[in-house]
Amino acid sequence: MIKGVDIIFGLSWGDEGKGKISNAISKNYDMVCRWNGGPNAGHTVYINDKKYKTHIIPCGVFQNKISVIGPNCVINIDKFFDEIEYLEKEGFDTSLIKVSPRTHIITEKHIEYDLKFLKPKLGTTGQGIAPAYADKMLRIGKTADSYLEKKYIWDGVLNGNVLCEGAQSFWLDINYGDYPYVTSSETLPYSACSLGFSPKKIRNIIGVAKIYDTKSGVDPLFPESLWNDEELSMVIETGKEFGSTTGRKRIANWLNLTKLIDAIRISGVNKLIINKCDILEQINTYKVYQNNSLYKFNTLQAMQFFIKSQINHAINDHIEITFSGNKSFI
Ligand code: IMP
Ligand code: MG
């Protein structure tokens, strides 16, 4: 029986450091489940100072928890087994990893199509994500049940305290993001119910943002000219803003608070974590956009006070706001 469900997801364009936070809190749960996306995601977590990277397997496996890949995800079987082998070698219990029989399969053809037609135009991760979801919608997709041994197949039962772990974040959502500069899945908490629970079971919706914005891949909201900005270049270098799946240099901009408030309102966040505050502290520059105006502050505290009061003013419900540094959750 499900005791309760908490959902953690990103409020920006991905890369908010939600993997580290998810890993840190997953010890409090019985199951950790992914509901969207596939190997386009990249989680970087640290266990006892050692760095681990995964793309598809939820970080519950690092904390000895049942880790589920849900029916609304897409999976590359070869990469899945690479990840299993990697985790096994590192001493983690891979018998905890389960895949929904309904999860759709990414094939070589999907990757070829993505690399040829989508990556050059949209800056996708080239993992075959969109073509795999397209085949699912066309009802010609292939599902995990015919590709995986029984021991990896999830029985569809959720039990105890469940943590749902989002990938790709709010502004990459297929419905709410800046289409077509989005990914092909639903990244908002509403979509976590595709794992098979009622919305009534949701206790907490934990949204993770970053104190500055970044984007990997093409997006008119993040023109490449932003790379010429000296302070923003320092943000990229100091924050190590390079894609964990693609290695690409991300494009940075100052936090767009107007968009963040929209994301909080639409997704129903009751706990907000604003991450990587230490990066702005290191470069001693504090700027934020609100309603198309750029505000500049002398201290991190002044910027945080502004952000907090704008959010509290705009959102009627109580929101617990935590400011954190990149290493706070390691
Ligand atoms: P796709 O998901 O590979 O189709 O890529 C579509 C867009 O989403 C591109 O702009 C990617 O850079 C971006 N994207 C996909 N997955 C992630 C992620 O996990 N973090 C950040 N950006 C992502
Ligand atoms: Mg990531």
Coordinates of C-alpha atoms and ligand atoms in Angstrom, one line a residue:
M1 CA 0.0 0.0 0.0
I2 CA 1.2 3.5 -0.8
K3 CA 1.8 5.6 2.4
G4 CA 2.5 8.8 0.5
V5 CA 4.1 10.2 -2.6
D6 CA 6.6 13.1 -2.8
I7 CA 7.7 14.5 -6.1
I8 CA 11.0 16.2 -6.8
F9 CA 11.5 17.9 -10.2
G10 CA 13.3 20.8 -11.8
L11 CA 11.7 24.3 -12.3
S12 CA 14.0 25.6 -14.9
W13 CA 15.6 24.0 -18.1
G14 CA 17.3 21.1 -16.3
D15 CA 20.7 21.0 -14.7
E16 CA 19.5 22.5 -11.4
G17 CA 21.4 19.8 -9.4
K18 CA 18.2 17.9 -8.6
G19 CA 20.0 14.6 -8.8
K20 CA 22.2 15.4 -5.9
I21 CA 19.2 16.5 -3.8
S22 CA 17.1 13.5 -4.9
N23 CA 20.0 11.2 -3.8
A24 CA 20.3 13.0 -0.5
I25 CA 16.6 12.6 0.4
S26 CA 16.0 9.2 -1.1
K27 CA 17.1 7.4 2.1
N28 CA 13.8 8.6 3.5
Y29 CA 11.8 6.5 1.0
D30 CA 11.0 2.9 0.1
M31 CA 10.9 3.4 -3.6
V32 CA 12.4 6.0 -6.1
C33 CA 10.7 6.2 -9.5
R34 CA 11.4 8.0 -12.8
W35 CA 8.3 9.0 -14.7
N36 CA 9.6 10.7 -17.9
G37 CA 12.4 10.9 -20.4
G38 CA 15.2 8.5 -20.9
P39 CA 19.0 8.6 -21.5
N40 CA 18.8 12.3 -22.4
A41 CA 18.9 13.0 -18.6
G42 CA 22.2 13.0 -16.6
H43 CA 22.4 12.6 -12.9
T44 CA 25.6 13.4 -11.1
V45 CA 25.8 12.2 -7.5
Y46 CA 28.5 11.9 -4.9
I47 CA 28.6 9.0 -2.4
N48 CA 31.4 9.3 0.2
D49 CA 33.1 11.9 -2.0
K50 CA 33.1 9.6 -5.0
K51 CA 31.4 10.9 -8.2
Y52 CA 28.8 8.7 -9.9
K53 CA 26.9 9.4 -13.1
T54 CA 23.7 7.8 -14.4
H55 CA 21.3 8.7 -17.2
I56 CA 18.3 6.4 -16.9
I57 CA 18.4 4.6 -13.6
P58 CA 16.9 6.5 -10.7
C59 CA 19.3 7.5 -7.9
G60 CA 17.4 5.3 -5.3
V61 CA 19.8 2.5 -6.3
F62 CA 22.6 4.5 -4.6
Q63 CA 20.7 4.3 -1.3
N64 CA 19.6 0.7 -1.6
K65 CA 16.0 1.5 -2.6
I66 CA 13.8 0.0 -5.2
S67 CA 14.3 2.1 -8.3
V68 CA 11.6 2.1 -11.0
I69 CA 11.7 3.3 -14.6
G70 CA 8.0 4.0 -15.3
P71 CA 5.7 3.4 -18.3
N72 CA 6.0 7.0 -19.5
C73 CA 9.8 6.7 -19.9
V74 CA 11.8 5.5 -22.9
I75 CA 14.7 3.2 -22.6
N76 CA 17.8 2.3 -24.6
I77 CA 18.4 -1.4 -23.8
D78 CA 22.1 -1.3 -24.5
K79 CA 22.7 1.8 -22.4
F80 CA 20.5 0.3 -19.7
F81 CA 22.7 -2.7 -19.4
D82 CA 25.9 -0.5 -19.6
E83 CA 24.5 1.3 -16.6
I84 CA 23.6 -1.9 -14.8
E85 CA 27.1 -3.2 -15.4
Y86 CA 28.7 0.0 -14.2
L87 CA 26.6 0.1 -11.0
E88 CA 27.3 -3.6 -10.3
K89 CA 31.0 -3.0 -10.7
E90 CA 30.7 -0.2 -8.2
G91 CA 29.1 -2.5 -5.7
F92 CA 25.4 -1.4 -5.9
D93 CA 22.5 -3.9 -5.7
T94 CA 21.1 -3.9 -9.2
S95 CA 18.4 -6.3 -8.3
L96 CA 16.6 -3.2 -7.0
I97 CA 16.2 -1.9 -10.5
K98 CA 12.9 -2.4 -12.2
V99 CA 11.4 -1.3 -15.5
S100 CA 7.7 -1.1 -16.4
P101 CA 6.8 -3.6 -19.1
R102 CA 5.1 -0.7 -20.8
T103 CA 8.2 1.5 -21.1
H104 CA 9.0 2.1 -24.7
I105 CA 12.2 1.1 -26.4
I106 CA 14.7 3.4 -28.2
T107 CA 16.1 1.7 -31.3
E108 CA 19.1 2.4 -33.5
K109 CA 16.7 3.9 -36.1
H110 CA 15.4 6.4 -33.5
I111 CA 18.9 7.5 -32.8
E112 CA 19.8 7.8 -36.5
Y113 CA 16.7 9.9 -37.1
D114 CA 17.5 12.2 -34.1
L115 CA 21.1 12.7 -35.1
K116 CA 20.2 13.4 -38.8
F117 CA 17.1 15.6 -38.4
L118 CA 16.6 16.8 -34.9
K119 CA 20.0 17.4 -33.3
P120 CA 21.2 19.8 -35.9
K121 CA 18.0 21.9 -35.8
L122 CA 17.0 21.7 -32.1
G123 CA 20.2 20.8 -30.3
T124 CA 18.7 17.6 -28.9
T125 CA 20.9 15.2 -26.9
G126 CA 20.8 12.9 -29.9
Q127 CA 19.6 10.0 -27.8
G128 CA 16.6 9.1 -30.0
I129 CA 14.1 10.4 -27.5
A130 CA 11.6 12.2 -29.8
P131 CA 11.5 9.4 -32.5
A132 CA 10.9 6.8 -29.7
Y133 CA 8.0 8.8 -28.3
A134 CA 6.7 9.4 -31.8
D135 CA 6.5 5.7 -32.5
K136 CA 4.7 5.2 -29.1
M137 CA 2.1 7.7 -30.2
L138 CA 1.8 6.1 -33.6
R139 CA 1.1 2.8 -31.9
I140 CA 4.1 1.1 -33.6
G141 CA 6.5 1.3 -30.7
K142 CA 8.1 -1.7 -29.0
T143 CA 7.9 -2.1 -25.2
A144 CA 10.3 -3.4 -22.6
D145 CA 8.4 -6.6 -21.8
S146 CA 9.7 -8.2 -25.0
Y147 CA 13.3 -7.1 -24.4
L148 CA 14.1 -7.6 -20.7
E149 CA 14.4 -10.6 -18.6
K150 CA 11.7 -11.1 -16.1
K151 CA 13.9 -10.1 -13.1
Y152 CA 14.0 -6.5 -14.4
I153 CA 10.3 -6.2 -15.1
W154 CA 8.3 -4.2 -12.5
D155 CA 5.1 -5.7 -11.3
G156 CA 3.5 -2.2 -11.2
V157 CA 3.0 -2.1 -7.5
L158 CA 4.0 1.0 -5.5
N159 CA 4.5 0.6 -1.8
G160 CA 5.3 2.6 1.3
N161 CA 6.8 6.1 0.9
V162 CA 7.5 6.8 -2.8
L163 CA 9.7 9.5 -4.2
C164 CA 9.2 10.4 -7.8
E165 CA 12.2 11.9 -9.6
G166 CA 11.6 14.2 -12.5
A167 CA 14.0 14.6 -15.4
Q168 CA 14.5 17.6 -17.8
S169 CA 12.5 20.2 -15.9
F170 CA 9.6 22.6 -16.2
W171 CA 10.6 24.7 -19.3
L172 CA 11.4 21.6 -21.3
D173 CA 7.9 20.2 -20.9
I174 CA 6.2 19.3 -24.1
N175 CA 3.0 21.2 -23.1
Y176 CA 4.4 24.2 -21.1
G177 CA 7.9 24.7 -22.5
D178 CA 8.9 27.0 -25.4
Y179 CA 7.8 24.6 -28.1
P180 CA 9.6 23.3 -30.2
Y181 CA 12.6 23.9 -28.0
V182 CA 11.5 21.3 -25.6
T183 CA 11.8 17.6 -24.9
S184 CA 9.2 15.0 -25.9
S185 CA 7.8 14.2 -22.4
E186 CA 5.8 15.7 -19.6
T187 CA 8.2 17.0 -17.0
L188 CA 5.7 18.5 -14.6
P189 CA 4.5 16.7 -11.4
Y190 CA 1.1 16.0 -12.9
S191 CA 2.8 13.4 -15.1
A192 CA 4.2 11.5 -12.2
C193 CA 0.7 9.9 -11.7
S194 CA 1.5 7.9 -14.9
L195 CA 3.5 5.7 -12.5
G196 CA 0.1 4.5 -11.2
F197 CA -1.1 6.5 -8.2
S198 CA -3.9 8.9 -7.5
P199 CA -3.1 12.6 -7.2
K200 CA -4.7 12.4 -3.8
K201 CA -1.6 10.5 -2.6
I202 CA 0.8 13.4 -3.3
R203 CA 2.2 15.0 -0.1
N204 CA 5.0 17.2 -1.2
I205 CA 5.9 18.8 -4.5
I206 CA 9.6 19.7 -4.2
G207 CA 10.7 22.1 -7.0
V208 CA 14.4 22.6 -7.6
A209 CA 15.6 25.8 -9.3
K210 CA 19.0 27.4 -9.7
I211 CA 20.0 31.0 -8.7
Y212 CA 20.9 31.6 -12.4
D213 CA 19.4 30.1 -15.5
T214 CA 21.2 27.8 -18.0
K215 CA 20.1 26.0 -21.2
S216 CA 21.7 23.2 -23.1
G217 CA 20.7 23.0 -26.7
V218 CA 19.1 25.5 -29.0
D219 CA 16.6 28.0 -27.6
P220 CA 15.9 31.6 -28.7
L221 CA 15.5 32.6 -25.1
F222 CA 19.2 31.8 -24.7
P223 CA 21.0 33.3 -27.7
E224 CA 24.6 32.3 -28.2
S225 CA 25.5 36.0 -27.8
L226 CA 25.1 35.5 -24.1
W227 CA 28.5 33.7 -24.3
N228 CA 30.1 37.1 -24.9
D229 CA 29.0 38.4 -21.5
E230 CA 32.0 38.3 -19.2
E231 CA 30.1 37.9 -16.0
L232 CA 27.9 35.1 -17.4
S233 CA 31.0 33.4 -18.8
M234 CA 32.3 33.4 -15.2
V235 CA 29.0 31.8 -14.1
I236 CA 29.6 29.0 -16.6
E237 CA 33.2 28.4 -15.6
T238 CA 32.6 28.6 -11.8
G239 CA 29.4 26.6 -11.9
K240 CA 30.9 24.0 -14.3
E241 CA 28.0 24.4 -16.6
F242 CA 28.8 21.7 -19.1
G243 CA 26.3 19.0 -20.2
S244 CA 26.6 15.8 -18.2
T245 CA 25.2 13.8 -21.2
T246 CA 26.7 15.7 -24.1
G247 CA 29.6 17.6 -22.6
R248 CA 28.4 20.8 -24.3
K249 CA 28.9 24.2 -22.8
R250 CA 25.6 25.5 -21.6
I251 CA 24.3 29.0 -22.2
A252 CA 23.8 31.0 -19.0
N253 CA 21.6 34.0 -18.1
W254 CA 20.5 35.7 -15.0
L255 CA 17.6 34.1 -13.2
N256 CA 14.3 34.9 -14.8
L257 CA 12.1 35.2 -11.7
T258 CA 8.9 35.9 -13.7
K259 CA 9.3 32.5 -15.3
L260 CA 10.3 30.8 -12.1
I261 CA 7.1 32.1 -10.4
D262 CA 5.0 30.9 -13.3
A263 CA 6.6 27.4 -13.0
I264 CA 6.0 27.3 -9.2
R265 CA 2.3 28.4 -9.7
I266 CA 1.5 25.9 -12.4
S267 CA 3.2 22.9 -10.9
G268 CA 1.9 23.4 -7.3
V269 CA 5.3 23.5 -5.5
N270 CA 5.1 23.6 -1.7
K271 CA 8.8 23.2 -1.1
L272 CA 11.3 25.2 -3.2
I273 CA 15.0 24.8 -3.3
I274 CA 17.1 27.4 -5.0
N275 CA 20.4 25.8 -5.7
K276 CA 24.0 26.9 -6.5
C277 CA 23.9 30.1 -4.6
D278 CA 27.6 29.6 -3.8
I279 CA 28.4 30.1 -7.5
L280 CA 27.2 33.7 -7.5
E281 CA 28.9 34.3 -4.2
Q282 CA 32.2 33.1 -5.7
I283 CA 31.9 35.7 -8.5
N284 CA 30.3 38.3 -6.3
T285 CA 27.7 39.3 -8.8
Y286 CA 24.0 39.2 -8.0
K287 CA 21.4 39.9 -10.8
V288 CA 17.9 38.8 -11.5
Y289 CA 15.2 39.6 -14.1
Q290 CA 11.7 40.3 -13.0
N291 CA 9.1 41.6 -15.4
N292 CA 11.7 42.3 -18.1
S293 CA 13.8 44.5 -15.7
L294 CA 17.2 43.5 -14.6
Y295 CA 17.8 44.1 -10.8
K296 CA 21.3 44.2 -9.4
F297 CA 22.2 43.5 -5.7
N298 CA 25.3 44.1 -3.7
T299 CA 25.0 40.9 -1.6
L300 CA 23.6 37.4 -1.9
Q301 CA 21.4 38.1 1.1
A302 CA 19.8 41.1 -0.6
M303 CA 19.1 39.1 -3.8
Q304 CA 17.7 36.2 -1.8
F305 CA 15.4 38.6 0.2
F306 CA 14.1 40.0 -3.1
I307 CA 13.5 36.6 -4.6
K308 CA 11.7 35.4 -1.5
S309 CA 9.4 38.4 -1.2
Q310 CA 8.5 38.3 -4.9
I311 CA 7.6 34.7 -4.7
N312 CA 5.6 35.1 -1.5
H313 CA 3.8 38.1 -3.0
A314 CA 2.9 36.2 -6.2
I315 CA 1.9 32.8 -4.7
N316 CA -1.0 32.6 -2.2
D317 CA -0.1 29.2 -0.7
H318 CA 2.7 28.8 1.8
I319 CA 5.9 27.8 0.2
E320 CA 9.0 26.7 2.2
I321 CA 12.0 28.3 0.5
T322 CA 15.5 26.9 1.0
F323 CA 18.6 28.5 -0.6
S324 CA 21.4 26.0 -1.0
G325 CA 24.9 25.7 -2.3
N326 CA 26.2 23.2 -4.9
K327 CA 27.8 21.1 -2.2
S328 CA 25.0 21.4 0.4
F329 CA 23.5 18.0 -0.4
I330 CA 26.7 16.0 -0.9
Ligands
IMP1 P1 15.9 15.7 -26.3 O1 15.3 15.5 -25.0 O2 17.2 15.0 -26.5 O3 15.0 15.6 -27.5 O4 16.4 17.3 -26.4 C1 15.5 18.3 -26.4 C2 16.0 19.5 -25.7 O5 16.0 19.2 -24.3 C3 17.4 20.0 -26.0 O6 17.4 21.4 -25.9 C4 18.2 19.3 -24.9 O7 19.4 20.0 -24.7 C5 17.3 19.4 -23.7 N1 17.5 18.4 -22.7 C6 17.1 17.1 -22.8 N2 17.4 16.4 -21.7 C7 18.0 17.3 -20.8 C8 18.5 17.2 -19.5 O8 18.4 16.2 -18.8 N3 19.0 18.4 -19.0 C9 19.1 19.5 -19.7 N4 18.6 19.7 -20.9 C10 18.0 18.6 -21.5
MG2 MG 20.7 16.5 -15.2

